[in-house]
mmCIF file of C-alpha atoms in Angstrom:
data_model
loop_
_atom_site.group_PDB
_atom_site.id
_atom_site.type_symbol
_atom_site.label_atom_id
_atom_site.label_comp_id
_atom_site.label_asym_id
_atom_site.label_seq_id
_atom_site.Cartn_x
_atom_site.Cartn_y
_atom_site.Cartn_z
ATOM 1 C CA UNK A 22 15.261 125.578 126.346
ATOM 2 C CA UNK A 23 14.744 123.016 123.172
ATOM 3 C CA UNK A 24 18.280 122.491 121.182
ATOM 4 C CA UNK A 25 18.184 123.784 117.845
ATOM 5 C CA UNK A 26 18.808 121.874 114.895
ATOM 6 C CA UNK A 27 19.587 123.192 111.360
ATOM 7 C CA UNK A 28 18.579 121.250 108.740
ATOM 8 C CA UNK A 29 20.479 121.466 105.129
ATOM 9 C CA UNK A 30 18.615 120.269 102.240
ATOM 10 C CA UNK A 31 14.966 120.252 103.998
ATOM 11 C CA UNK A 32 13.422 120.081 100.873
ATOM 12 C CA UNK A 33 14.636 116.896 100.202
ATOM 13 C CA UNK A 34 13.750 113.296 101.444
ATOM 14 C CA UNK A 35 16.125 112.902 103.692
ATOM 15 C CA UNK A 36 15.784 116.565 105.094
ATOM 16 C CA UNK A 37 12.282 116.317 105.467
ATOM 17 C CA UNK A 38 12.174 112.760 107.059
ATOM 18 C CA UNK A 39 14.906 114.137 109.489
ATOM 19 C CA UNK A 40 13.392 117.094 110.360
ATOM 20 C CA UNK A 41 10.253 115.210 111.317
ATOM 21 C CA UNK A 42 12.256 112.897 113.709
ATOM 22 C CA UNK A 43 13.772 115.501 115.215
ATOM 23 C CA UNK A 44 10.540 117.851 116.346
ATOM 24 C CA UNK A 45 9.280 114.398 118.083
ATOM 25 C CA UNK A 46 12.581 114.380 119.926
ATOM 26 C CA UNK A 47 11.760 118.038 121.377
ATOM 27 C CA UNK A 48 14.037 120.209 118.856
ATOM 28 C CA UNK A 49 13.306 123.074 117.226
ATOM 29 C CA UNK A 50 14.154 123.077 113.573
ATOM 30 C CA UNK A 51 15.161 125.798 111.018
ATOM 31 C CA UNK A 52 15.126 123.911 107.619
ATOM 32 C CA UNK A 53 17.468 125.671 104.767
ATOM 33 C CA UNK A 54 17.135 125.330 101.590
ATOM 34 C CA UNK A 55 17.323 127.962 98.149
ATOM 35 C CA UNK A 56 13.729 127.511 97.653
ATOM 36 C CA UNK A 57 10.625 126.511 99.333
ATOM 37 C CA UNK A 58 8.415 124.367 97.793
ATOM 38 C CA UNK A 59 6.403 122.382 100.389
ATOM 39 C CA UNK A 60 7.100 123.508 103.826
ATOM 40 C CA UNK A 61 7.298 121.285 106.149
ATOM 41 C CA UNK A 62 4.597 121.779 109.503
ATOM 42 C CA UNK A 63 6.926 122.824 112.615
ATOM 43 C CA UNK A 64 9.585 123.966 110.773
ATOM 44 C CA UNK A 65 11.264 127.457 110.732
ATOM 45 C CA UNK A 66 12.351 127.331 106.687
ATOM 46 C CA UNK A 67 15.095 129.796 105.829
ATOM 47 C CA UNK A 68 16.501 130.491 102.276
ATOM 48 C CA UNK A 69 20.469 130.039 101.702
ATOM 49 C CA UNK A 70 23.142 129.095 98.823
ATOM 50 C CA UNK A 71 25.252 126.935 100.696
ATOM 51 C CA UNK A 72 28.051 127.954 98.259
ATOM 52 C CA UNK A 73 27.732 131.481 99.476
ATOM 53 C CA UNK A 74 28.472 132.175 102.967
ATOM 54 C CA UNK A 75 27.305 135.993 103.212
ATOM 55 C CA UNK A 76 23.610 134.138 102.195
ATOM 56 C CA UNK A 77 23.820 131.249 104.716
ATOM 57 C CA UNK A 78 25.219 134.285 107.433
ATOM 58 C CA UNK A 79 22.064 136.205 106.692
ATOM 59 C CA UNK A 80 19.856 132.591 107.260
ATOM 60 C CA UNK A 81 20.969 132.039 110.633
ATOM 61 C CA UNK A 82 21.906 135.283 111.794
ATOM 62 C CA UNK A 83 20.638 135.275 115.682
ATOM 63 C CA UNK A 84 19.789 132.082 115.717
ATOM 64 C CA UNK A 85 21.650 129.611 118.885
ATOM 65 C CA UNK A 86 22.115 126.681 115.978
ATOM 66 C CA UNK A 87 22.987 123.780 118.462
ATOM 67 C CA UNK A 88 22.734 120.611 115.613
ATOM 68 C CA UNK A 89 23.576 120.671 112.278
ATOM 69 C CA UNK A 90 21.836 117.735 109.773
ATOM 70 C CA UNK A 91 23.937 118.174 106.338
ATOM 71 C CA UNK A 92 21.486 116.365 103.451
ATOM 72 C CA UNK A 93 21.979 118.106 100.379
ATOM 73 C CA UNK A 94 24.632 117.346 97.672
ATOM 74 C CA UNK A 95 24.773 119.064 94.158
ATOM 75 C CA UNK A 96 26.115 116.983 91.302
ATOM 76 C CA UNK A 97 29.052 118.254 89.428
ATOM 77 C CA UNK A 98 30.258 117.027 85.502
ATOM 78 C CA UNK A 99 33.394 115.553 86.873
ATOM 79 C CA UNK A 100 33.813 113.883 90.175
ATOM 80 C CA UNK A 101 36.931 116.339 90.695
ATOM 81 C CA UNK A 102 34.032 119.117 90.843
ATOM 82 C CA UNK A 103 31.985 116.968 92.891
ATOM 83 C CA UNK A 104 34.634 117.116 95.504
ATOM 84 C CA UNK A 105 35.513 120.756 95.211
ATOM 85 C CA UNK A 106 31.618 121.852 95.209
ATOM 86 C CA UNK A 107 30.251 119.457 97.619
ATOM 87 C CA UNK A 108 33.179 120.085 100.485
ATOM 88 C CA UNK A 109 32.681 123.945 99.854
ATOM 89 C CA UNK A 110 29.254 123.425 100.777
ATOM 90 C CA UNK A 111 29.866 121.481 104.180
ATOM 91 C CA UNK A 112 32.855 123.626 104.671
ATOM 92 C CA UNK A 113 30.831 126.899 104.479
ATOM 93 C CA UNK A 114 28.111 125.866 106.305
ATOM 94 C CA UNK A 115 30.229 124.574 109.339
ATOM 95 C CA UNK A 116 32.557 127.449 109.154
ATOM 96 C CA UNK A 117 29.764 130.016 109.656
ATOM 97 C CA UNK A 118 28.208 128.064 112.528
ATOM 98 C CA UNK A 119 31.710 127.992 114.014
ATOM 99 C CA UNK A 120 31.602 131.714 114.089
ATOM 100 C CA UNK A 121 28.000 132.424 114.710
ATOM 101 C CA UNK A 122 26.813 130.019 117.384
ATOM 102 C CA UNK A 123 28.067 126.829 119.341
ATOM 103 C CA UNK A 124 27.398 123.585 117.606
ATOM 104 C CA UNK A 125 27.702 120.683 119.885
ATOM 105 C CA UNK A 126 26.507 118.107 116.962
ATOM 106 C CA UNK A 127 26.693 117.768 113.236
ATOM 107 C CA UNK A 128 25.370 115.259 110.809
ATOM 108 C CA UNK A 129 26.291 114.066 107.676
ATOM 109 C CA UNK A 130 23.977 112.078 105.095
ATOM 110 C CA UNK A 131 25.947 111.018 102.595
ATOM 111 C CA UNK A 132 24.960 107.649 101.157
ATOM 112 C CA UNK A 133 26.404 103.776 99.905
ATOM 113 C CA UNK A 134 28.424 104.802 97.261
ATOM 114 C CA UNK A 135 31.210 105.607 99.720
ATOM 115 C CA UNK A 136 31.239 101.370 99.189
ATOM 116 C CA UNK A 137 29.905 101.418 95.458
ATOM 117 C CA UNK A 138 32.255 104.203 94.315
ATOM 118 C CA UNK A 139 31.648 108.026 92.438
ATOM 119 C CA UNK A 140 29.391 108.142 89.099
ATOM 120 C CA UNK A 141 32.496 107.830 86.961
ATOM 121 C CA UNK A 142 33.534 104.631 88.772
ATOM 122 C CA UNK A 143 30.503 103.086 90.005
ATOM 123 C CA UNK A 144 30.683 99.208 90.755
ATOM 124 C CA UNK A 145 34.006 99.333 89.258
ATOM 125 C CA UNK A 146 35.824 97.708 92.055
ATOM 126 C CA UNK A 147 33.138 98.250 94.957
ATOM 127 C CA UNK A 148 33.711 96.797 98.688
ATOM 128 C CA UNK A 149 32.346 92.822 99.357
ATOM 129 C CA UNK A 150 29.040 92.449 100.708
ATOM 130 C CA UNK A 151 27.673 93.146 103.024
ATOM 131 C CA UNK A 152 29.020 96.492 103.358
ATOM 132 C CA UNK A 153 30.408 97.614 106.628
ATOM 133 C CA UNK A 154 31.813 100.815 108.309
ATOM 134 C CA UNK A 155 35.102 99.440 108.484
ATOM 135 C CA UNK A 156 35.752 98.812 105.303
ATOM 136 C CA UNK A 157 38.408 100.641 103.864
ATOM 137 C CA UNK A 158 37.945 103.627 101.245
ATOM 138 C CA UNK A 159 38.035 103.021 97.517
ATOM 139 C CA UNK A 160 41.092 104.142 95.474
ATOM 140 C CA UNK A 161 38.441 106.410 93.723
ATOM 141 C CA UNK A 162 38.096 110.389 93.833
ATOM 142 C CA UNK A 163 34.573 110.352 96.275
ATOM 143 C CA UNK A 164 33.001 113.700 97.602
ATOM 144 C CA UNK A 165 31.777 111.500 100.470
ATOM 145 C CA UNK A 166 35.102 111.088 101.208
ATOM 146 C CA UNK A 167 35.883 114.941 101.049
ATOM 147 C CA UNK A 168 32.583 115.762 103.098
ATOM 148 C CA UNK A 169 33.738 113.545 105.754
ATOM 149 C CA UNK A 170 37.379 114.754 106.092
ATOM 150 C CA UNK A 171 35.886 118.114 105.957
ATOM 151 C CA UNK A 172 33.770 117.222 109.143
ATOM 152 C CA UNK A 173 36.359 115.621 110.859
ATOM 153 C CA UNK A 174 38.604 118.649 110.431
ATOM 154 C CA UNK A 175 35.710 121.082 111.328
ATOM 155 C CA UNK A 176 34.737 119.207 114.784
ATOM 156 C CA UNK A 177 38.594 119.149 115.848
ATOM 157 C CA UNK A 178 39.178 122.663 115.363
ATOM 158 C CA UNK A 179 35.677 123.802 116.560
ATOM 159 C CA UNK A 180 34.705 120.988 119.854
ATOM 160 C CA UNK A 181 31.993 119.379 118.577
ATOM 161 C CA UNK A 182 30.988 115.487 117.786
ATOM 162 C CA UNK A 183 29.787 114.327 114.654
ATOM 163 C CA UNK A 184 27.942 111.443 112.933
ATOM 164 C CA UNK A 185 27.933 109.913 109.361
ATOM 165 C CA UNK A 186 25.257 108.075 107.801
ATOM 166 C CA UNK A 187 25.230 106.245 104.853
ATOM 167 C CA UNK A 188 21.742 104.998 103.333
ATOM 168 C CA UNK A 189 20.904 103.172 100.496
ATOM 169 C CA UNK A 190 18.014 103.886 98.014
ATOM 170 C CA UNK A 191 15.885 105.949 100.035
ATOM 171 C CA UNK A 192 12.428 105.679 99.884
ATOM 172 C CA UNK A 193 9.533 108.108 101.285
ATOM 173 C CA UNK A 194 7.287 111.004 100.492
ATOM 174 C CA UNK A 195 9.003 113.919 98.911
ATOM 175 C CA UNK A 196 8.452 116.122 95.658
ATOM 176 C CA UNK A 197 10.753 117.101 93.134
ATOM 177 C CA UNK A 198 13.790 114.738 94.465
ATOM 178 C CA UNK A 199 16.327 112.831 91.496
ATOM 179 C CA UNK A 200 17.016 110.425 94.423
ATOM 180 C CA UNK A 201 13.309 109.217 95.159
ATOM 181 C CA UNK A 202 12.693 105.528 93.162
ATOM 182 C CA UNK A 203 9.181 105.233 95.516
ATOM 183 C CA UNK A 204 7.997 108.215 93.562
ATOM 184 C CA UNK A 205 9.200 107.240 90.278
ATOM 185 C CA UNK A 206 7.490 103.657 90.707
ATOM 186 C CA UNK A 207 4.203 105.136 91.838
ATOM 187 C CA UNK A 208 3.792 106.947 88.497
ATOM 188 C CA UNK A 209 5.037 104.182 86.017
ATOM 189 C CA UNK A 210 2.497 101.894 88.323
ATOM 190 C CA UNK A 211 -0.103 104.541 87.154
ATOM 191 C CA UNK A 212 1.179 105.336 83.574
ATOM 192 C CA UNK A 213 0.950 101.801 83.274
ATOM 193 C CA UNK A 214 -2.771 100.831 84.536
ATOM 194 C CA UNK A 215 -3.710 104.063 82.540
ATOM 195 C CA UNK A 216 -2.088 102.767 79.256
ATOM 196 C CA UNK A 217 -2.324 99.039 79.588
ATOM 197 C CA UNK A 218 1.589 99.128 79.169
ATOM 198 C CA UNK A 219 3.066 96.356 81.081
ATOM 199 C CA UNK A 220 4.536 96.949 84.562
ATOM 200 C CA UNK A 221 7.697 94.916 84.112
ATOM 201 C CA UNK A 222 11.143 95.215 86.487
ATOM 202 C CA UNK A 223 13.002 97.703 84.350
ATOM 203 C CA UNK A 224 16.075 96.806 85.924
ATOM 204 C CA UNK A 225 19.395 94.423 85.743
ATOM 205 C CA UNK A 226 18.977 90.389 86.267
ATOM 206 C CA UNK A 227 21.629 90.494 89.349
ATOM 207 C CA UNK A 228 19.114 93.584 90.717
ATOM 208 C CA UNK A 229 15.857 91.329 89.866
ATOM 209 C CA UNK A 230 17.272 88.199 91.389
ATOM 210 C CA UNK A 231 19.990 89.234 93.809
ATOM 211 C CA UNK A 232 20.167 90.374 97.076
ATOM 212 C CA UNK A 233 19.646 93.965 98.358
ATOM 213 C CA UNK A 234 18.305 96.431 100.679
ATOM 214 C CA UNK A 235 16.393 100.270 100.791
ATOM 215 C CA UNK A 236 16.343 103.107 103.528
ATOM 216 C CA UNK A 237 13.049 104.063 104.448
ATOM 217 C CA UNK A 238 13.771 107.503 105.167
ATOM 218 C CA UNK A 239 11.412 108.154 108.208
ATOM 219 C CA UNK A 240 14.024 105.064 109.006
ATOM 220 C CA UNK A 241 16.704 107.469 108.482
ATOM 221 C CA UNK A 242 15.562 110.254 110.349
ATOM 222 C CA UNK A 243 14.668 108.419 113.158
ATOM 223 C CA UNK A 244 18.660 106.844 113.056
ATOM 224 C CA UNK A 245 20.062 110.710 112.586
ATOM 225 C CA UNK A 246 17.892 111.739 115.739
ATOM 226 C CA UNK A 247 19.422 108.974 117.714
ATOM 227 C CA UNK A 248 23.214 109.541 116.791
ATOM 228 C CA UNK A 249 22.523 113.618 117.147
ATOM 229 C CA UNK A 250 21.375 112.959 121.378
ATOM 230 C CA UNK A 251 22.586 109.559 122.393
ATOM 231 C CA UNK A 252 26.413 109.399 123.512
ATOM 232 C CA UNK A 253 26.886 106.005 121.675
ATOM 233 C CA UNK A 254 26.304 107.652 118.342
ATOM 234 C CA UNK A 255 29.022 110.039 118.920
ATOM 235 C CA UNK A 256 31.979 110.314 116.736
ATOM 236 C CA UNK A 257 30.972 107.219 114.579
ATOM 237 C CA UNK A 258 30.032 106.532 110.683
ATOM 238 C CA UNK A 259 26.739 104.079 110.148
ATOM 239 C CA UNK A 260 25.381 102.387 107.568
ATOM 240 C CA UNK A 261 21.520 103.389 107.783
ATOM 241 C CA UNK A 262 19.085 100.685 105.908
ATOM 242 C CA UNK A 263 16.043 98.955 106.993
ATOM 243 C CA UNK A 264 17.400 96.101 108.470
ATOM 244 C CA UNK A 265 16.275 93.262 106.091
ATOM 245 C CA UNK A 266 17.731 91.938 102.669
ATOM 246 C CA UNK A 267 15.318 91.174 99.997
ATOM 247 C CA UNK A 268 15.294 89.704 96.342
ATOM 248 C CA UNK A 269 13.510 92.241 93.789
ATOM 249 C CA UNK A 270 11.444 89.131 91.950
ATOM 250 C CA UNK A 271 10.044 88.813 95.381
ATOM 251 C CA UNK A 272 9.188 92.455 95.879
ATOM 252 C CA UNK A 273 8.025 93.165 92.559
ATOM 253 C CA UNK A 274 4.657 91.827 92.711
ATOM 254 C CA UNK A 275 4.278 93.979 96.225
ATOM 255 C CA UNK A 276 4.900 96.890 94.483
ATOM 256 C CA UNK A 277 2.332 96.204 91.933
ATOM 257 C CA UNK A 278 -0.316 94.589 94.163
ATOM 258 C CA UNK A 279 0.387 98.246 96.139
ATOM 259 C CA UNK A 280 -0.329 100.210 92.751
ATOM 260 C CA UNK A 281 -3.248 98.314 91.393
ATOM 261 C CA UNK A 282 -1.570 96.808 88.502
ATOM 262 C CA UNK A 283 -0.489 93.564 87.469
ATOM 263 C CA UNK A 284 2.989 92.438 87.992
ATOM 264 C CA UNK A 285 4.568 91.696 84.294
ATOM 265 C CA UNK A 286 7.051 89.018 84.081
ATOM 266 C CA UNK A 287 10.390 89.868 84.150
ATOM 267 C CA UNK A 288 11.923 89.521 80.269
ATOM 268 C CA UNK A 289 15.437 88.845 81.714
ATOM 269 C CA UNK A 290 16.637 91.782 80.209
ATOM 270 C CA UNK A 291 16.833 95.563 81.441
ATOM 271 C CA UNK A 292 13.498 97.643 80.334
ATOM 272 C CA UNK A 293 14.876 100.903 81.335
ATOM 273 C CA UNK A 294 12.218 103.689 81.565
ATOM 274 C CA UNK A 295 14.059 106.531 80.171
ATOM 275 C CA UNK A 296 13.838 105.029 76.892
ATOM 276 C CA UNK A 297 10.122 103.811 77.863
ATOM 277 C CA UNK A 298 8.710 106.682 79.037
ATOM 278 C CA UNK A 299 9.101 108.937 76.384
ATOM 279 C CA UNK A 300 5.476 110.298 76.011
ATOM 280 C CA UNK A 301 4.918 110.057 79.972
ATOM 281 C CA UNK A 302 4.325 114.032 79.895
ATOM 282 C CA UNK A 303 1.229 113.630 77.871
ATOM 283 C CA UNK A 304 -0.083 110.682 79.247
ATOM 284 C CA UNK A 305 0.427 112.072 83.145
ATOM 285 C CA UNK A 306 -1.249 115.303 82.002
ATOM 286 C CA UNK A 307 -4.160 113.056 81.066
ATOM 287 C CA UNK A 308 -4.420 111.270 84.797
ATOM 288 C CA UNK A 309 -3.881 114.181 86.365
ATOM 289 C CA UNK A 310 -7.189 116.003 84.717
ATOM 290 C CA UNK A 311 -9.094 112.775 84.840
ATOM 291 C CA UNK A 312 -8.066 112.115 88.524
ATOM 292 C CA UNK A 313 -8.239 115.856 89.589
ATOM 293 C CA UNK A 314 -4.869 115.647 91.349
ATOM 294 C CA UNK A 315 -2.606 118.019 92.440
ATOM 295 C CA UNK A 316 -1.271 119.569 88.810
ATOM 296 C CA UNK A 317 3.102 118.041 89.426
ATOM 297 C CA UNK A 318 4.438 117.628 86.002
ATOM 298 C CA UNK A 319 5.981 114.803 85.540
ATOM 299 C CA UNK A 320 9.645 115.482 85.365
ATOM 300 C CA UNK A 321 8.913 116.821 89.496
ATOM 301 C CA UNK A 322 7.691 113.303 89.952
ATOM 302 C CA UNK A 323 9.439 110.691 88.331
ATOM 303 C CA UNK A 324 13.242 110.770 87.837
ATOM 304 C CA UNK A 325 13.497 108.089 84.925
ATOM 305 C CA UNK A 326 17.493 108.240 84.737
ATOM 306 C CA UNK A 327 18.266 107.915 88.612
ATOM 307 C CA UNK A 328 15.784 104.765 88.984
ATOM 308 C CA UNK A 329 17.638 103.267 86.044
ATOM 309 C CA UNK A 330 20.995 103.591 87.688
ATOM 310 C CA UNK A 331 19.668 102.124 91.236
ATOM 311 C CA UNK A 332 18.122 99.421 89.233
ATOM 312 C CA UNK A 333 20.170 98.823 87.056
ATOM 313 C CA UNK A 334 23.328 97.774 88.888
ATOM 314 C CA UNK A 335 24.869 94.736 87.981
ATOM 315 C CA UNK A 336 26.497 94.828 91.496
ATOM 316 C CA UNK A 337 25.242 92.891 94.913
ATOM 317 C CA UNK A 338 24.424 95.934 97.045
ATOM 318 C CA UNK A 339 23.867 95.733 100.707
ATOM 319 C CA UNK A 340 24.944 96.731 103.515
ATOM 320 C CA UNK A 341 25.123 95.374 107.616
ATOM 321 C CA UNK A 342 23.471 97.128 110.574
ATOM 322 C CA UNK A 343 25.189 95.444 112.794
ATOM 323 C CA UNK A 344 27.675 98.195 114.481
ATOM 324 C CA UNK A 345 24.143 100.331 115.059
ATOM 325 C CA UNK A 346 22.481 97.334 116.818
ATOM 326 C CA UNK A 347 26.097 96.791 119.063
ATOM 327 C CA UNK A 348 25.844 100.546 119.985
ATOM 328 C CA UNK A 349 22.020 100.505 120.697
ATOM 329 C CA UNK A 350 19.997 101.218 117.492
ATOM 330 C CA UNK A 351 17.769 98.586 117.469
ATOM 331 C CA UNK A 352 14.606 99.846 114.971
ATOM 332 C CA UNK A 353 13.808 97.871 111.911
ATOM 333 C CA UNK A 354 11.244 98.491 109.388
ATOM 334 C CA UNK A 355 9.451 96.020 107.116
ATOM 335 C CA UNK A 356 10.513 97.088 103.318
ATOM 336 C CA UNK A 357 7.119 96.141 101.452
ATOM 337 C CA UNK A 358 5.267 98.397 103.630
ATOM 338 C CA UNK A 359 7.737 101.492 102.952
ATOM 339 C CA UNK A 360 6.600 101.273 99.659
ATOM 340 C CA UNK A 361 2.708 100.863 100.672
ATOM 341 C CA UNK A 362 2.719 103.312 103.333
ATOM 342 C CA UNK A 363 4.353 105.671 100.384
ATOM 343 C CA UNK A 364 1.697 104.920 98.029
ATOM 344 C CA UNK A 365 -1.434 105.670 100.485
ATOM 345 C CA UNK A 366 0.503 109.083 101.115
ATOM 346 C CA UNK A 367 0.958 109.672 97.596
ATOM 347 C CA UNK A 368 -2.778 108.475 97.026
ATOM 348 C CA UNK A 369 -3.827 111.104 100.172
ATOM 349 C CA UNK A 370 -2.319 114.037 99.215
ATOM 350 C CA UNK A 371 -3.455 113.120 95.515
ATOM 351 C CA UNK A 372 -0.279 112.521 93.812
ATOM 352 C CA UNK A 373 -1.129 109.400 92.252
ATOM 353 C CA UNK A 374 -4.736 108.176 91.197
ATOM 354 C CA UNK A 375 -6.591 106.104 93.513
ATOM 355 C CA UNK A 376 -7.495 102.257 93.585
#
């Protein structure tokens, strides 16, 4: 019989990317989430508020869960309530499995601001480059930190092994996700050819000429497949990025060759595109009917304020695969095509206009 895996957050990038890697290593999936907005082909999708364990009971009621994938987070005002919120939500979910089935696995996606620091401390005092998994915790409140104590705790008490992985800016196909830049970057690209506005790097000088990585996220899912059947990955936290650094004043022009528009140069200043995009609702509206695409309102396609912040940093962010490779991990994937194999999606499933 297939294992079982249950996927938290499959709405998500990283829950649909994971879910995908998993059905080509034989699973079966059940993807959870509150709401269903695009299912996902293959996947069982069940409805559940992870804060409310008689509703996650109901979801996998008779169901032999053998893997858990944990990818969903909820942002809180405070980082306190970050911690409280987000463990309750691991915490219920593996406390119900403990009592409903036998879980043998369990991941947790949690992300690089275990090195960077919380939103109210970001880049404050963050860990030296290249980040590693040995690196010592930050003396900041982090619900990464709480999710991963809570996991430990959960997989002494209950038997089973665990993984952590930590990506970076993820980048892939989703809908309706704060954390997707790809996205967001596809529609300025095509706000911008529509308007004649120019497509200039809205972010930080030390982003636009320093050194940093992304996650592709079918990268990601194929990395949480491997540490959820191969004994090397048990019991151990990884960093989970594409394996190659790059310099954004590099990339830039990629992006934009990939979008049809012309690269702007780069004022030496931050643009950012909350501030600049202020009558994107009106303009989108306007590609969409002369494009005939699929009718996504802006605001479930871009996320203005989330790019900013991932651009934005005035931090060197990136991080070493080198305890994956060690252990047996050994994929890689080219960062220019991420983005250009996200924009023909986008362009296929008429998201964005085409060339």
């Amino acid at each position: 019989m297939a294992p079982t895996a249950l996927v938290v957050g499959i709405t998500g990038i990283g829950g649909q990317n994971c879910a995908n890697a998993l059905l080509d290593k034989g699973f079966d999936v059940v993807g959870l989430s509150r709401s269903v907005r695009e299912p996902v082909p293959g996947v069982e999708h069940v409805t559940a508020d992870v804060l409310d364990v008689d509703s996650i009971e109901r979801a996998v009621a008779g169901r032999q869960i053998s893997h858990l994938v944990f990818t969903t987070w909820q942002r809180q005002a405070t980082e306190a309530e970050n911690c409280r919120v987000n463990g309750a939500m691991l915490r219920n979910t593996l406390e119900v499995l403990g009592r409903t089935t036998t879980l043998e696995h369990a991941v947790l996606v949690t992300g690089l601001k275990h090195y960077l620091g919380p939103f109210e401390a970001y880049a404050k005092a963050p860990a030296e480059t290249p980040f590693r998994e040995s690196q010592p915790r930050l003396p900041f409140e982090n619900f990464y930190y709480v999710q991963e104590d809570v996991l430990c705790e959960e997989a002494d008490r209950q038997g089973f092994t665990w993984s952590v992985h930590r990506p970076h800016t993820m980048i892939g196909y989703a809908l309706g996700n704060a954390m997707n830049m790809g996205v967001t970057l596809a529609v300025y690209g095509s706000i911008c050819r529509q308007t004649g506005q120019p497509f200039v790097f809205p972010g930080s000088p030390h982003q636009w000429a320093g050194v940093t990585d992304i996650t592709d996220a079918r990268l990601l899912g194929r990395h949480v497949a491997w540490s959820a059947t191969d004994p090397a990955g048990r019991n151990q936290a990884f960093n989970t990025v594409n394996g190659e650094v790059f310099r954004w004043r590099q990339m830039w022009a990629r992006v934009a060759e990939g979008l049809g528009v012309e690269a702007a140069d780069y004022p030496g200043e931050p643009q950012p595109l909350e501030g600049r995009m202020g009558d994107a609702d009106a303009v989108w509206s306007d590609i969409v009917a002369r494009h005939d695409l699929a009718p996504h309102p802006v605001g479930e396609l871009a996320s203005w304020w989330h790019t900013d912040a991932d651009l934005g940093r005035t931090v060197e962010t990136f991080a070493d695969m080198g305890k994956s490779r060690r252990l047996g991990f050994l994929d890689y994937q080219d960062t220019a095509d991420s983005f250009l194999d996200l924009f023909e999606t986008l362009r296929e499933r008429r998201i964005i206009p085409p060339l």
